[in-house]
Short mmCIF file of C-alpha atoms in Angstrom, two decimals:
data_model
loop_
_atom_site.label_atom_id
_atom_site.label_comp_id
_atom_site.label_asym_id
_atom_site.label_seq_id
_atom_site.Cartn_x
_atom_site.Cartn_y
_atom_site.Cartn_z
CA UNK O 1 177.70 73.75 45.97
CA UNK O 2 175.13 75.90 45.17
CA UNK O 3 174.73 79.22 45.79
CA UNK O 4 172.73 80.63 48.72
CA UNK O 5 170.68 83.30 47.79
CA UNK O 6 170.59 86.93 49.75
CA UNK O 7 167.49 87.20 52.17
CA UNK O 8 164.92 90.22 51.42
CA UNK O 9 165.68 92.73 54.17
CA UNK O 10 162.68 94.37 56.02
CA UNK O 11 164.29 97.12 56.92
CA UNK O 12 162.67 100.31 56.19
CA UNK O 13 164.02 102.90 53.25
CA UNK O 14 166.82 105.58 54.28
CA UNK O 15 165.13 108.56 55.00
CA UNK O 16 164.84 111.54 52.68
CA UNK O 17 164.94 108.74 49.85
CA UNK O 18 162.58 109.01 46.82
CA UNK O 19 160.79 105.34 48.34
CA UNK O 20 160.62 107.55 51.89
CA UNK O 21 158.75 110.25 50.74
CA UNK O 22 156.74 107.94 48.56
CA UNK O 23 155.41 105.98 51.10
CA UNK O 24 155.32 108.67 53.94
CA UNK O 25 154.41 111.67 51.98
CA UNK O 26 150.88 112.07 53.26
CA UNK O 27 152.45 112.14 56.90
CA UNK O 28 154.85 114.25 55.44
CA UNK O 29 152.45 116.92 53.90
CA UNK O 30 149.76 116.55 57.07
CA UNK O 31 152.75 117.64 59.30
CA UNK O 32 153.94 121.07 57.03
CA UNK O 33 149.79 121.01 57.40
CA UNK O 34 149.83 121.47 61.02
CA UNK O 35 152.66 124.19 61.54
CA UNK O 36 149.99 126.57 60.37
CA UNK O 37 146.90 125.43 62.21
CA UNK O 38 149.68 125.58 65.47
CA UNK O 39 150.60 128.80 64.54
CA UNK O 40 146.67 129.71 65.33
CA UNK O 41 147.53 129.11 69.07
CA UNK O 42 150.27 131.39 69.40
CA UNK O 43 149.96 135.07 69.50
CA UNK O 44 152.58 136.11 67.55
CA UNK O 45 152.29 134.18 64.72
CA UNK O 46 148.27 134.09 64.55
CA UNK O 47 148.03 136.84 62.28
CA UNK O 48 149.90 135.04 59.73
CA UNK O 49 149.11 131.52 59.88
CA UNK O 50 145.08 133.00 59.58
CA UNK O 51 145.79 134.00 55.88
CA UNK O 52 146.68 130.75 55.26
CA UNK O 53 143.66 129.38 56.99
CA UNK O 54 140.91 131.63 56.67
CA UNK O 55 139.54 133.16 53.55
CA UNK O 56 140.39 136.71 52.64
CA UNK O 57 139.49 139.84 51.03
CA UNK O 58 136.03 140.33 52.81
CA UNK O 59 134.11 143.22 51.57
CA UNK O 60 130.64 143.22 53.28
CA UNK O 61 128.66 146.33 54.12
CA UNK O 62 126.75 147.34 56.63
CA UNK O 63 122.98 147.09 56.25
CA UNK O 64 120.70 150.84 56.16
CA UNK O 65 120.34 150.18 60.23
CA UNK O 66 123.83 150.21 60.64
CA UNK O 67 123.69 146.54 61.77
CA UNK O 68 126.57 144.49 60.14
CA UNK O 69 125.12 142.04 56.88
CA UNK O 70 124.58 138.15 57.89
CA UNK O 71 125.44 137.39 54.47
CA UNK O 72 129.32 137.29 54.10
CA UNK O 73 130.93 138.67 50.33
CA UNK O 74 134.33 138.13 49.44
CA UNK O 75 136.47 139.41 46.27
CA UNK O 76 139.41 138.26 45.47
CA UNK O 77 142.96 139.26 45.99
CA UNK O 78 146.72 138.27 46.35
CA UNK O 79 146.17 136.45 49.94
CA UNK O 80 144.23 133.60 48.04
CA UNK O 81 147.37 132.45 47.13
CA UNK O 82 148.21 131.75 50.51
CA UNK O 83 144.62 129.63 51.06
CA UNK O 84 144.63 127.85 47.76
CA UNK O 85 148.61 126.56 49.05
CA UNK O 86 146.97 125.62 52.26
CA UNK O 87 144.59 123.73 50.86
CA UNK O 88 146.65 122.15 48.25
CA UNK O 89 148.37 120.43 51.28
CA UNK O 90 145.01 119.23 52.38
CA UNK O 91 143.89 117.78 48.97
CA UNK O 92 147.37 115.80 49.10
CA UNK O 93 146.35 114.23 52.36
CA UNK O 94 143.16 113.74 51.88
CA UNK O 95 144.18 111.66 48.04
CA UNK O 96 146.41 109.63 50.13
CA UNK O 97 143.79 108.85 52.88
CA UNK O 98 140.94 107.82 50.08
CA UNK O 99 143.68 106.18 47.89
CA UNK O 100 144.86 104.20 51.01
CA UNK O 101 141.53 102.94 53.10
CA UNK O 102 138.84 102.72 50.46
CA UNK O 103 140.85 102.21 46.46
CA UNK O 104 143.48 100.09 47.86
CA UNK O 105 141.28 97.63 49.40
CA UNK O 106 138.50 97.69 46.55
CA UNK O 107 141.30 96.94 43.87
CA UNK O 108 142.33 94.25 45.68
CA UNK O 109 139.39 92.08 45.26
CA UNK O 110 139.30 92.43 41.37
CA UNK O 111 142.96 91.26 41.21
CA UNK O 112 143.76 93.97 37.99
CA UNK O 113 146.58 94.09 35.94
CA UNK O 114 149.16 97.25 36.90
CA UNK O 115 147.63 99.03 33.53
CA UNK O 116 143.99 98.30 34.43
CA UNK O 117 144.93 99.12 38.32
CA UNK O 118 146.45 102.48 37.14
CA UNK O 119 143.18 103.87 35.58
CA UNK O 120 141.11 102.24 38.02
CA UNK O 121 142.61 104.88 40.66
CA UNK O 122 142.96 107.62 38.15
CA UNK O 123 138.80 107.71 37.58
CA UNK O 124 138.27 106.64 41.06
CA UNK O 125 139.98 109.60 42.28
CA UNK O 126 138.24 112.27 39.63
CA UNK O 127 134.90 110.08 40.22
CA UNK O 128 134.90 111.10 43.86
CA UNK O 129 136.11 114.90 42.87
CA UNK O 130 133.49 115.41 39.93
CA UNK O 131 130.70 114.37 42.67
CA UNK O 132 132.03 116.29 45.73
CA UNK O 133 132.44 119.09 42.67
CA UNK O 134 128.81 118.44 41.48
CA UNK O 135 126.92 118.92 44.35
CA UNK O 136 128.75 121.91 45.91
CA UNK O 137 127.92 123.79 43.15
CA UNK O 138 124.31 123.09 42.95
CA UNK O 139 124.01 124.00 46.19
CA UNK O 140 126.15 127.39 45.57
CA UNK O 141 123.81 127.94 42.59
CA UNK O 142 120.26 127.19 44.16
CA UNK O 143 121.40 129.34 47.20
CA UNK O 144 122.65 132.23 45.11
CA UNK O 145 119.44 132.14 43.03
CA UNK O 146 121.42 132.30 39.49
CA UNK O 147 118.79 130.50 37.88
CA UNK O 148 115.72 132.84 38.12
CA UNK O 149 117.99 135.76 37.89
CA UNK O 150 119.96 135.19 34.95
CA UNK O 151 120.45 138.74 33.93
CA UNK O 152 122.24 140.42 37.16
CA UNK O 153 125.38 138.31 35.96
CA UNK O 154 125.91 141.40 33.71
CA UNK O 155 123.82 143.37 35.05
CA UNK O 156 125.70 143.39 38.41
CA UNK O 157 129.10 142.52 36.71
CA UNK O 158 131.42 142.20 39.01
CA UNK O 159 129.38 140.77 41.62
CA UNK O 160 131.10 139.72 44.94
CA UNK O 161 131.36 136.20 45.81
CA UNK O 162 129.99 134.22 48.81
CA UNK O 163 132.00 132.75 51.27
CA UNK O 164 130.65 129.16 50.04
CA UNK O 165 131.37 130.04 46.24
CA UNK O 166 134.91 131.53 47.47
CA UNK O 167 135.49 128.28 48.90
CA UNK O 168 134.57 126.52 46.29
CA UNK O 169 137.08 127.72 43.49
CA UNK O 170 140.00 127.63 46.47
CA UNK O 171 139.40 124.28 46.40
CA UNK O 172 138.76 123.43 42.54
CA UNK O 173 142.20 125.31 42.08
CA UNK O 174 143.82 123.69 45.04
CA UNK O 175 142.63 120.29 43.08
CA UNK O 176 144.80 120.93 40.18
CA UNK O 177 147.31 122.12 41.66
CA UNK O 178 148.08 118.99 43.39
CA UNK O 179 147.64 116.50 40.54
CA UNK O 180 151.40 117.66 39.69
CA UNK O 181 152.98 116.06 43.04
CA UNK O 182 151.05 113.01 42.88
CA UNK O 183 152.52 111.59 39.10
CA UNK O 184 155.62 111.17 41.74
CA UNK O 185 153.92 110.27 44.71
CA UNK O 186 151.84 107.60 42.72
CA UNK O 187 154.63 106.39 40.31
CA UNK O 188 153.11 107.50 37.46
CA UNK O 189 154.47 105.86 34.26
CA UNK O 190 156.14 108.38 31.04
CA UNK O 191 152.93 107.32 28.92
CA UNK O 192 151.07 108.84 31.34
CA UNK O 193 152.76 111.73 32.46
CA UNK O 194 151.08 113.85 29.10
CA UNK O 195 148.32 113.32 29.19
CA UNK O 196 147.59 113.95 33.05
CA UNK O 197 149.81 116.69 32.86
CA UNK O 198 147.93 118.37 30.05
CA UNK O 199 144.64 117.98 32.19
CA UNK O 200 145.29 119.56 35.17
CA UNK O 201 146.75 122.30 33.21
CA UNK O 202 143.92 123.04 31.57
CA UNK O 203 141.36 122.54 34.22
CA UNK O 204 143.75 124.71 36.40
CA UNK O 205 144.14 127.67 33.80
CA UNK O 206 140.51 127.56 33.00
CA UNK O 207 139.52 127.81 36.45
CA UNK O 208 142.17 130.31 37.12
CA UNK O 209 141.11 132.91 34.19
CA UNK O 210 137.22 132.54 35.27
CA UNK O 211 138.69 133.15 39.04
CA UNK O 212 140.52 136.48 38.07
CA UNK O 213 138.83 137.76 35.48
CA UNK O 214 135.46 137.58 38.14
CA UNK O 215 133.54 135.42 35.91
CA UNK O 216 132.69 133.26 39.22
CA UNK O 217 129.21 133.23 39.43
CA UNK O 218 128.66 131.87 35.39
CA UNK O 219 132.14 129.33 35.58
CA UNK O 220 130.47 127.60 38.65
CA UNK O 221 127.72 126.63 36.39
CA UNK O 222 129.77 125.35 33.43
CA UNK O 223 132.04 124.01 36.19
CA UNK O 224 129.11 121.84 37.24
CA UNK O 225 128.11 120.52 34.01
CA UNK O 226 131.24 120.18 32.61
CA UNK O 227 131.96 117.91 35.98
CA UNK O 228 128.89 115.84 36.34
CA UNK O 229 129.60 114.75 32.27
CA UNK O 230 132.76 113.79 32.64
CA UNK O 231 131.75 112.00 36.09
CA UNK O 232 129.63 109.50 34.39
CA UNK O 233 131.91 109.17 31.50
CA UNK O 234 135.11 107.94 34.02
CA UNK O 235 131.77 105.74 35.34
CA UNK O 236 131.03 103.67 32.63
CA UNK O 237 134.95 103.32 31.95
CA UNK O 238 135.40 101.69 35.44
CA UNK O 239 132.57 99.62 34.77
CA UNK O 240 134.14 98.78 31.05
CA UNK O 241 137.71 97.56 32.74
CA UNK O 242 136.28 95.49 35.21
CA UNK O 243 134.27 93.97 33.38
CA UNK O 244 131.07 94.11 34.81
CA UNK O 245 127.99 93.57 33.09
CA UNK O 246 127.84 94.59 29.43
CA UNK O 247 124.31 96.01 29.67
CA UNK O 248 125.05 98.46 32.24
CA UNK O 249 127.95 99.39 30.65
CA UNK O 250 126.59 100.21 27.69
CA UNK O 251 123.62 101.78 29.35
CA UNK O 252 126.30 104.24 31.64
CA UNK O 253 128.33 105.11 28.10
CA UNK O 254 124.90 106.30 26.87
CA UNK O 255 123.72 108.52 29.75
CA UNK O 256 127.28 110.25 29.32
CA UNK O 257 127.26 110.56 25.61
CA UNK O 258 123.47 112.47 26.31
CA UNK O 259 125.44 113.98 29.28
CA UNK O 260 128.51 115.13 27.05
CA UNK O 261 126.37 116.89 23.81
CA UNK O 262 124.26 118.58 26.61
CA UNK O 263 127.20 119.89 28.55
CA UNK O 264 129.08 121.24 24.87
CA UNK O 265 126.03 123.03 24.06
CA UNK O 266 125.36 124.34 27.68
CA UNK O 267 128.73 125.74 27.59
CA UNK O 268 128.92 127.20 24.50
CA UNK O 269 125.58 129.10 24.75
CA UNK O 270 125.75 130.16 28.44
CA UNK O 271 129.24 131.64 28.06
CA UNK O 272 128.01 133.34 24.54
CA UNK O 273 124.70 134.65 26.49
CA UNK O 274 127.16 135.73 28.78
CA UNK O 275 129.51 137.97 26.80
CA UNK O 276 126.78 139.17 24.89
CA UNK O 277 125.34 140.48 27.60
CA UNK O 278 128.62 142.25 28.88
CA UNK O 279 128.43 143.90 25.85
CA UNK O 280 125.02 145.52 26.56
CA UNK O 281 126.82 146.85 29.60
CA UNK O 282 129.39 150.01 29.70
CA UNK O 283 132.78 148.63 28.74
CA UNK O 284 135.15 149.23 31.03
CA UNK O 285 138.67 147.88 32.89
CA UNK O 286 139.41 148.84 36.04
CA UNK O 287 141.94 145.94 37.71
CA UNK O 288 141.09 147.48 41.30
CA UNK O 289 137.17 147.12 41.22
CA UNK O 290 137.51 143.88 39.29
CA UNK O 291 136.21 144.84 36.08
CA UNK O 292 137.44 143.23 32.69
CA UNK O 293 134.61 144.55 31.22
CA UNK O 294 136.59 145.11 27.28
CA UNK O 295 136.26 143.23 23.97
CA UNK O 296 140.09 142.89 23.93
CA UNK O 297 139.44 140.11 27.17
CA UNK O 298 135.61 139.02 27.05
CA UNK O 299 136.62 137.86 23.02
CA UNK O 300 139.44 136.00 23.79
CA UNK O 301 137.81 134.29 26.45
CA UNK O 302 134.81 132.94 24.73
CA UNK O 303 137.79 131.73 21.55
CA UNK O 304 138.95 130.28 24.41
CA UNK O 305 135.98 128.53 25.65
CA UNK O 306 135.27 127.05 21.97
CA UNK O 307 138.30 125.74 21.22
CA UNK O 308 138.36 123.77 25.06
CA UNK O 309 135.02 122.34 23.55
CA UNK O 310 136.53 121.76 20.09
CA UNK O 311 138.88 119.91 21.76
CA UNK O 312 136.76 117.72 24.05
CA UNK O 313 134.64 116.86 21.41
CA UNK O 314 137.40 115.66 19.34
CA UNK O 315 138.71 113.31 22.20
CA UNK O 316 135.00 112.41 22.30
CA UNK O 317 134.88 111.48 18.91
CA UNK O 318 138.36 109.41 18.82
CA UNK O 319 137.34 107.31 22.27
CA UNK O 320 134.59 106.46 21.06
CA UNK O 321 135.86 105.16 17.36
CA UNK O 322 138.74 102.97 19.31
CA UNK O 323 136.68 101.42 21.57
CA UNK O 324 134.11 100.16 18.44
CA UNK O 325 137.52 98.49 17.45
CA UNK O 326 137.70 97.16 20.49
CA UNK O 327 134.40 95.84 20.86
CA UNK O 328 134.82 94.47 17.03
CA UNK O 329 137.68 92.64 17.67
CA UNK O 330 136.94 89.87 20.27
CA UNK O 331 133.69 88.80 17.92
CA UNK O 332 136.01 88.28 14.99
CA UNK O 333 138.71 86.14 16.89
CA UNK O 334 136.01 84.08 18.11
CA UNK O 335 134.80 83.27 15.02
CA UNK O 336 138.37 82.29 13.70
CA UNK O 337 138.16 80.20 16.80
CA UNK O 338 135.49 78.38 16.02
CA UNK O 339 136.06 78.05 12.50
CA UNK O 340 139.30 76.23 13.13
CA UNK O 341 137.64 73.48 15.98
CA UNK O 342 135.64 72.03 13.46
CA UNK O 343 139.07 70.97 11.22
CA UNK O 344 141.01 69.66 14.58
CA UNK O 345 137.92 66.74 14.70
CA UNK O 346 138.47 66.46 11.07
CA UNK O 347 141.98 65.98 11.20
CA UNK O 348 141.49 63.12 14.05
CA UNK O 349 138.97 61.18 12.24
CA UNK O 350 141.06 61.32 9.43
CA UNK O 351 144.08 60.21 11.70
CA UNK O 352 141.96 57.24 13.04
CA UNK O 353 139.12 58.44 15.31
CA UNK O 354 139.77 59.36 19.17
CA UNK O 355 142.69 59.26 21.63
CA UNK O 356 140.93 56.49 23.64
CA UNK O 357 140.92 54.48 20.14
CA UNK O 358 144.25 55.03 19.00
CA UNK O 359 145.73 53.68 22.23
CA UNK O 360 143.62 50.39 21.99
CA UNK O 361 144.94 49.55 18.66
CA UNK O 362 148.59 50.02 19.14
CA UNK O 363 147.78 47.61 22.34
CA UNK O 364 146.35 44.88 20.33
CA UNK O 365 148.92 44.77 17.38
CA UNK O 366 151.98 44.80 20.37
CA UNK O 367 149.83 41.94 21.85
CA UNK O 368 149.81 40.09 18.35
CA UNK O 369 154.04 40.36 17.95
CA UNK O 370 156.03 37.55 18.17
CA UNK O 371 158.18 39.09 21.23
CA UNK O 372 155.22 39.59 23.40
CA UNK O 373 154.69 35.58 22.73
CA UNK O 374 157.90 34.61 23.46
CA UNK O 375 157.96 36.87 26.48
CA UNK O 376 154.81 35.42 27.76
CA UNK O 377 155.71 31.56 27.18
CA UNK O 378 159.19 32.15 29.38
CA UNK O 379 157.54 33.21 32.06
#
């Protein structure tokens, strides 16, 4: 007899299981979401769930007239914690909700391999956050006016933020924050765990020391070009790994590589213009006013700085050398390839021409042997 074997059963995971939280962890996180945005409605618990919500630490004056300032400033403080956890729970929902109605069904007409699926979501994801990055910090810059007044960053130091630049580095923190949670919410396999793990690290400790240490107003601007080179860098790799068209490929990989030296040498001389001009300034820390204004923090922070674009341009560097390799290899197969089809038609004329022949002749000498005679006069 053989053996019947088990039907697949539909029936949905136990709850509180790792493939329950998997697949519902987006409803999951949306619902922890909404206790605070409830907690708006209700009187008692207002005041709370608004330091969540809202952003803190508002310090505007009043204008000469005594009428209160349009323009909102903001410094920062120990109740950012509380928005930047808030809006980590957003940035979960909202990677499930892009990863879910628009990657999902993209992938699927491609047909990639798991490995080639894996990155295509990884620099799908940071393509849509370098861009949404990107262009709310041009604005923040071009509304701020940082580029015709170049000196008040030191000049001014520590200046107070704007509600939109505020915003801004909740979210950028927020951001890396929540690439932890999603290596288990995406399934993420041990070869990649290190080196996703080591990025969000250091884009979340880099954005954390520029936070705190109120170097706001000169990080959004390295923010921005660090962002828009590495956006067209995780470009042309999508482009690569489909395997689109070679030519735009190629023409995508040079636009970042211009991209990439730019944004090395933008960073290095803006942050160096920078601390140089601190120095220019009185030196001075004072942790309630925000001022870090010493050579014992503004050196170690540009060391810093240099050896994040040591780093990077070492990466750079090594990319760039492997996939030359990779480009070198098909050509030389090919070649082997052809080399070799030239002896297989040797070998058969050697062997007594074609297929087609070779089958003719053993018909005819069959048709010559005396048991196909005898065969044929019995019947």
């Amino acid at each position: 007899m053989v053996a019947l074997k088990p039907r697949k059963s539909n029936k949905n995971p136990p709850i509180l299981s790792h493939e329950f939280i998997i697949q519902n962890h987006a409803d999951i996180v949306s619902c922890v979401a909404m206790v605070f945005v409830v907690g708006l409605l209700v009187q008692v618990t207002s005041p709370y769930a608004y330091i969540f919500i809202a952003v803190q630490h508002n310090v505007t004056d009043f204008n000469a007239n005594g009428t209160f300032n349009p323009m909102l400033k903001y410094t920062t403080g120990w109740k950012d914690a509380c928005a930047v956890f808030f809006y980590f729970l957003i940035t979960i929902v909202m990677h499930a909700v892009v990863q879910e109605y628009i990657l999902d069904k993209v992938s699927k007409r491609y047909r990639l391999s798991k490995t080639k699926l894996s990155r295509f979501n990884e620099s799908s994801q940071l393509i849509i956050f370098y861009a949404l990055s990107v262009a709310w910090g041009a604005d923040i810059i071009i509304r701020d006016n940082f580029v015709f007044n170049v000196p008040a960053l030191w000049n001014d130091y520590p200046q107070p933020m704007s509600f939109s630049l505020k915003l801004f580095f909740i979210g950028q923190l927020a951001y890396w924050l929540h690439c932890y949670p999603e290596l288990y919410f995406q399934r993420a396999k041990k070869e990649e765990i290190p080196h996703r793990v080591f990025e969000a690290t250091v884009g979340l400790v880099y954005t954390l020391g520029a936070y705190i240490l109120n170097f706001q107003h000169v990080g959004v601007a390295l923010i921005v070009v660090h962002h828009m080179a590495e956006g067209i860098m995780h470009v042309a790799k999508l482009c690569h790994f489909i395997n689109q068209k070679e030519k735009i490929t190629q023409g995508l990989f040079f636009v970042a590589k211009l991209l990439f030296v730019f944004a090395r040498i933008f960073s290095v001389l803006s942050f160096g213009l920078f601390a140089y001009g601190l120095t220019k300034v009185e030196n001075s820390l004072n942790i309630a006013e925000g001022k870090f204004n010493i050579p014992a923090i503004i050196f170690p922070a540009l060391a810093a700085l240099l050896i994040f674009q040591f780093y990077l341009s070492y990466t750079f560097v090594k990319y760039h050398r492997e996939r030359s390799k990779q480009d070198g290899t098909p050509s030389s197969s090919k070649v082997k390839v052809l080399k070799q089809k030239p002896k297989k038609k040797e070998a058969s004329k050697k062997s007594g021409g074609s297929e087609d022949e070779q089958v003719d002749s053993d018909y005819a000498a069959t048709r010559k042997s005396p048991r196909f005679r005898n065969a044929t006069k019995t019947k």
